[in-house]
Coordinates of C-alpha atoms in Angstrom, one line a residue:
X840 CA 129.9 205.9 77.0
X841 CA 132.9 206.2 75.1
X842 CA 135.1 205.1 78.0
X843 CA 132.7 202.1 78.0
X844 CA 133.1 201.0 74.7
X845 CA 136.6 201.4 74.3
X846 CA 136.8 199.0 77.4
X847 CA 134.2 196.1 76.2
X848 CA 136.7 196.1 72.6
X849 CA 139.8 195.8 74.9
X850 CA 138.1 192.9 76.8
X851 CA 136.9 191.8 73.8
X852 CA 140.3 191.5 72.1
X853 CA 141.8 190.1 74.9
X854 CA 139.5 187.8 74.9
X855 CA 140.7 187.0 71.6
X856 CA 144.3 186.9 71.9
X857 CA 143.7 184.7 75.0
X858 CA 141.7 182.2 72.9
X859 CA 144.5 182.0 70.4
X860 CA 147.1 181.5 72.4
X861 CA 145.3 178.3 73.7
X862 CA 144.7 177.1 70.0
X863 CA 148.6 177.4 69.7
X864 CA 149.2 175.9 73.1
X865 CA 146.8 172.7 72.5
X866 CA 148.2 172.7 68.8
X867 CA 151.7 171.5 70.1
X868 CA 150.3 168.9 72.9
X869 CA 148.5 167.6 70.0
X870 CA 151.6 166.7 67.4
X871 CA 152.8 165.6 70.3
X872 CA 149.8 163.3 70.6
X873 CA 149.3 162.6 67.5
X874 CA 153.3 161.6 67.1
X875 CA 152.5 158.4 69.4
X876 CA 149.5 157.2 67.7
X877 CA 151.5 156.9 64.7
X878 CA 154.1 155.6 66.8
X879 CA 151.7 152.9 67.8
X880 CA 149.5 152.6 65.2
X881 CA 146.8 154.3 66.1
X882 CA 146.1 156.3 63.0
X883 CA 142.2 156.8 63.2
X884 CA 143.3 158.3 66.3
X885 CA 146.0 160.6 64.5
X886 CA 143.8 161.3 61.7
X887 CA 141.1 162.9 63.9
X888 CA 143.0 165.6 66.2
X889 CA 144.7 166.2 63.2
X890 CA 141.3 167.0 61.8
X891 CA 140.8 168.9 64.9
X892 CA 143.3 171.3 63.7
X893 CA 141.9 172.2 60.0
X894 CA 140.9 176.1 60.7
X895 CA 137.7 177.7 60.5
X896 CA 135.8 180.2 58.8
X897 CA 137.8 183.7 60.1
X898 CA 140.4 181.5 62.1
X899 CA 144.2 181.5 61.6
X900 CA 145.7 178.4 59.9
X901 CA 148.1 177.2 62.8
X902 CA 149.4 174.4 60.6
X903 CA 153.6 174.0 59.8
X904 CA 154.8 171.4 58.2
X905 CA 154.8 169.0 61.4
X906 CA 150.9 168.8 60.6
X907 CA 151.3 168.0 56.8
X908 CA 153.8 165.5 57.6
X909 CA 152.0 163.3 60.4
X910 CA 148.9 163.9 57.5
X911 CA 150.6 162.2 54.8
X912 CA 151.4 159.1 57.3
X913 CA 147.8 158.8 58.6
X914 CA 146.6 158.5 54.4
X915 CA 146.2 154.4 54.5
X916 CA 145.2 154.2 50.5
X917 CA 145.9 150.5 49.8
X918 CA 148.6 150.1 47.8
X919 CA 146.4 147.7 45.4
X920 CA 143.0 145.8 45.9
X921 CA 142.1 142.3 44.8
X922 CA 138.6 141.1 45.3
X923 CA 138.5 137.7 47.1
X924 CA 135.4 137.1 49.4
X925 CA 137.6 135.2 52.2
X926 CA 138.2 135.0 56.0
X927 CA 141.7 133.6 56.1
X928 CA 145.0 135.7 55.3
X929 CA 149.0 134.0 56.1
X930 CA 151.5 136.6 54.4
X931 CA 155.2 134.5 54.1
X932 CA 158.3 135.2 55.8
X933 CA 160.2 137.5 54.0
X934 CA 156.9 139.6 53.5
X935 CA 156.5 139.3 49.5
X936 CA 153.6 136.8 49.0
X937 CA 150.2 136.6 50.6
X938 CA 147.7 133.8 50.4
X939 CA 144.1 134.3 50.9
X940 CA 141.3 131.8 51.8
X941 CA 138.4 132.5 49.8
X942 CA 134.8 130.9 50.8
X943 CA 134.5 129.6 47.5
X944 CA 137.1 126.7 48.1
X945 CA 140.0 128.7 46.2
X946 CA 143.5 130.0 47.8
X947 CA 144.9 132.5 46.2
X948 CA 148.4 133.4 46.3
X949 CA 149.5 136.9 45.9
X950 CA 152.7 138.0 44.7
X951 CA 152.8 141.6 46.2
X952 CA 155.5 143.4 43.9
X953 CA 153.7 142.0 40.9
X954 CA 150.2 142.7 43.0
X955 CA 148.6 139.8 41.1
X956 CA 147.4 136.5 42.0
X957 CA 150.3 134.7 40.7
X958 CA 148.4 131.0 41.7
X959 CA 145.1 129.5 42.9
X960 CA 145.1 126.8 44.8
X961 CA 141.5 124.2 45.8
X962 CA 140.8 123.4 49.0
X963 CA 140.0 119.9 50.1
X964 CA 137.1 121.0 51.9
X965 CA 134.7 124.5 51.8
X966 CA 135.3 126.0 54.7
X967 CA 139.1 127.0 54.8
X968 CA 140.0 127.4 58.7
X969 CA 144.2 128.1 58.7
X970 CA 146.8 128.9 56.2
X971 CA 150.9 129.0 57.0
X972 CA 153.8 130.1 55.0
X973 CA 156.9 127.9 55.5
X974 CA 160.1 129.5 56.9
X975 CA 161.8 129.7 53.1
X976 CA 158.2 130.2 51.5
X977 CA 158.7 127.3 49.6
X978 CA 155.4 125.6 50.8
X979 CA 151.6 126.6 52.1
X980 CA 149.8 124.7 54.3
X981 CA 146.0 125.2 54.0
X982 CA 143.5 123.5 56.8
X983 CA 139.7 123.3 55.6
X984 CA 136.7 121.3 56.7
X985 CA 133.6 120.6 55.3
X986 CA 132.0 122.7 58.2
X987 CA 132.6 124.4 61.4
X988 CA 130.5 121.8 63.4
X989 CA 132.5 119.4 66.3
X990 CA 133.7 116.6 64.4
X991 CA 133.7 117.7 60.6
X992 CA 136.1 115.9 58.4
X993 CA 139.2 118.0 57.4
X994 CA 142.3 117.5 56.2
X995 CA 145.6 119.5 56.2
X996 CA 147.5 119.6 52.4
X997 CA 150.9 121.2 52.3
X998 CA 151.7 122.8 48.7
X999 CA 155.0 123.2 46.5
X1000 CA 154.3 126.7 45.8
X1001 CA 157.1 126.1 42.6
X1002 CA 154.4 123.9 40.8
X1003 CA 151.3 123.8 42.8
X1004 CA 151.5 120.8 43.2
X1005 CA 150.2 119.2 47.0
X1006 CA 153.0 116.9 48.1
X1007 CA 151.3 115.4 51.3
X1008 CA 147.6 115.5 53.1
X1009 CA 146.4 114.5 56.4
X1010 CA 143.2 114.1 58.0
X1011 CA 142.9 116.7 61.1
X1012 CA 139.8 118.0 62.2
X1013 CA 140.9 121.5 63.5
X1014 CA 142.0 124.6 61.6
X1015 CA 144.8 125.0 63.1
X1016 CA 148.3 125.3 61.5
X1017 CA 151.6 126.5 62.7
X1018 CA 155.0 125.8 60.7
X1019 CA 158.1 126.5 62.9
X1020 CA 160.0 129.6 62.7
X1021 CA 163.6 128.2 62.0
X1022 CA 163.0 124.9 60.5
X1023 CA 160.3 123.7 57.9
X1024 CA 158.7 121.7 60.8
X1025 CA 154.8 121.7 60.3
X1026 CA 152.0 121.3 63.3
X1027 CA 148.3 120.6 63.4
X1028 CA 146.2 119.0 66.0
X1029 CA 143.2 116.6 65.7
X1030 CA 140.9 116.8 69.1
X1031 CA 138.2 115.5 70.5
X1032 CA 136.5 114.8 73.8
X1033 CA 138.0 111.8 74.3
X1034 CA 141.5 111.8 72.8
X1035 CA 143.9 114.8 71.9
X1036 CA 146.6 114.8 69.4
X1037 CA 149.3 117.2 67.9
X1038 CA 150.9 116.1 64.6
X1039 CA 154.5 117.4 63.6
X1040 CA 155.8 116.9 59.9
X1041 CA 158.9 117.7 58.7
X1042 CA 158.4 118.9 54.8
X1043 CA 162.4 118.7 54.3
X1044 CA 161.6 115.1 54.3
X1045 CA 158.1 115.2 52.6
X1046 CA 158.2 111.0 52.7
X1047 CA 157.7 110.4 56.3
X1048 CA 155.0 110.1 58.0
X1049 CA 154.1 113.2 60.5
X1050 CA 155.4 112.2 64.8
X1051 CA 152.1 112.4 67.1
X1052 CA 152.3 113.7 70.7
X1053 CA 149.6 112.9 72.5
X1054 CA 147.5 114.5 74.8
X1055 CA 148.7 117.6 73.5
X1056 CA 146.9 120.8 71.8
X1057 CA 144.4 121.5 70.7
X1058 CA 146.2 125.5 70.8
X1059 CA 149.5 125.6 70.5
X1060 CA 153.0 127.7 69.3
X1061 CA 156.4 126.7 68.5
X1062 CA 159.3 128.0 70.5
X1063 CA 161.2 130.8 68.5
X1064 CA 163.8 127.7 67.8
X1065 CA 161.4 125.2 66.5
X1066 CA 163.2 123.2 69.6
X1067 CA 159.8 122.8 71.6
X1068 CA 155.8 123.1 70.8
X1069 CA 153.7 125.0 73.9
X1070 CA 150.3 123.3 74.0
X1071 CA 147.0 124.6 75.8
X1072 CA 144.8 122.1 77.0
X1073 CA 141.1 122.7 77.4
X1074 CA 141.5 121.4 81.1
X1075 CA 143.5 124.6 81.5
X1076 CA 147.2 123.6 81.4
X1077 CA 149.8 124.7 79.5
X1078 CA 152.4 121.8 78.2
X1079 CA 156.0 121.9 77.2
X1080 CA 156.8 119.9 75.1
X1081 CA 160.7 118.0 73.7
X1082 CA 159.9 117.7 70.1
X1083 CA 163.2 115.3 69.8
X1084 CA 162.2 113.3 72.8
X1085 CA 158.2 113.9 72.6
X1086 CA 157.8 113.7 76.2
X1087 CA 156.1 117.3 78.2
X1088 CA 158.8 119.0 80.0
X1089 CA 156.8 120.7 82.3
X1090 CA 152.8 121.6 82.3
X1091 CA 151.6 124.9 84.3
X1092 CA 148.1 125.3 85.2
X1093 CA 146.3 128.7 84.4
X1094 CA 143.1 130.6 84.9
X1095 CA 140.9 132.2 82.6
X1096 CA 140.5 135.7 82.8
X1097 CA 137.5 137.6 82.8

């Protein structure tokens, strides 16, 4: 009996010891884990095998520093909180302002070291469908309509953030609104089923009137050097376009995924 017992608490510790060694084993292939999800952003994924690794009543804490470290970067309090009831968000290019569509006709911009509204801006229309920083951050562009329905009037305005003060407007009837990357060189679109047309404005020279390309949009992207403007058609074909001699380059025909 004796001889029995003694082996069932040998097993038994084994057992044990056996079991540990796994928690210590699947302790490091989860930092590793969890070091990628950081990595890409995945931190509701980090956060819960970290989780996974908080002991239990009578278990050993396995934890090093490794652990507390990867915890501090999954903690995603907000650095401040501003309560705007909106749908639309542009932040500007060098990352310091934000602007935020609320759906009671109101922009705000946001100066994030201050973390105050430093301006609020109205819409033209209610709904408030595309906002865009220019390259220097010297001027918004805000797209509203009066609704989301096919054919709602809209305008685009394009704001001196300085004063607040809108130095042009134009009628377009689609959110959309894309300034250039390396150049203060505005796009927006007006569409419908029988005509197609993407505007470009250049706000260095705020007194002329914006070029029209047509039969282009109503998606579309500047090239990285603000040289061409990629538009999707709804007949599925991609244009490239010259923006210095407005005429397509080349068009490429695509199919939709599913």
């Amino acid at each position: 009996i004796i001889a029995g017992s003694v082996g069932v608490t040998w097993q038994w510790r084994r057992a044990e010891a056996q079991a540990e060694a796994n928690r210590v084993q699947l302790y490091a292939a989860d930092m590793s884990v969890v070091h990628r999800a950081i990595e890409d952003g995945n931190l509701t994924l980090a956060r819960r095998i970290l989780e996974n690794h908080i002991p239990g009543p009578g278990q050993a804490d396995l934890r090093g520093w490794e652990w507390r470290y990867f915890w501090g970067q999954t903690r995603q309090t907000p650095l401040f909180t501003i309560n705007v009831k909106g749908n639309q968000l542009a932040a500007s290019p060098d990352g310091k302002m934000l602007a935020v569509g609320g759906t009671d006709q109101q922009v705000r911009v946001v100066d994030i070291a201050l973390r105050q509204v430093v301006r609020t801006l109205p819409a033209a229309y209610a709904e408030i469908g595309g906002l865009a920083f220019s390259p220097d951050g010297r001027f918004l562009a805000i797209a509203s309509r009066d609704s989301y329905l096919q054919g709602a009037d809209g305008s685009v305005a394009v704001v001196d953030l300085r004063d607040g003060r809108t130095i042009r407007q134009f009628p377009s009837d689609q959110p959309r609104v894309r300034f250039a990357s390396a150049k203060p060189v505005l796009a927006f679109a007006k569409w419908n089923t029988n005509s197609n047309t993407v505007f470009f404005w250049d706000a260095s020279a705020p007194e002329r009137d914006p070029v029209r390309i047509e039969g282009a949009g109503p998606v579309f992207a500047f090239s990285p050097d603000g040289q061409s403007l990629a538009a999707g058609l709804v007949n599925r074909t991609l244009s490239i376009w010259d923006l210095a001699t407005r005429q397509p380059r080349h068009s490429v025909e695509y199919s939709e995924r599913r």
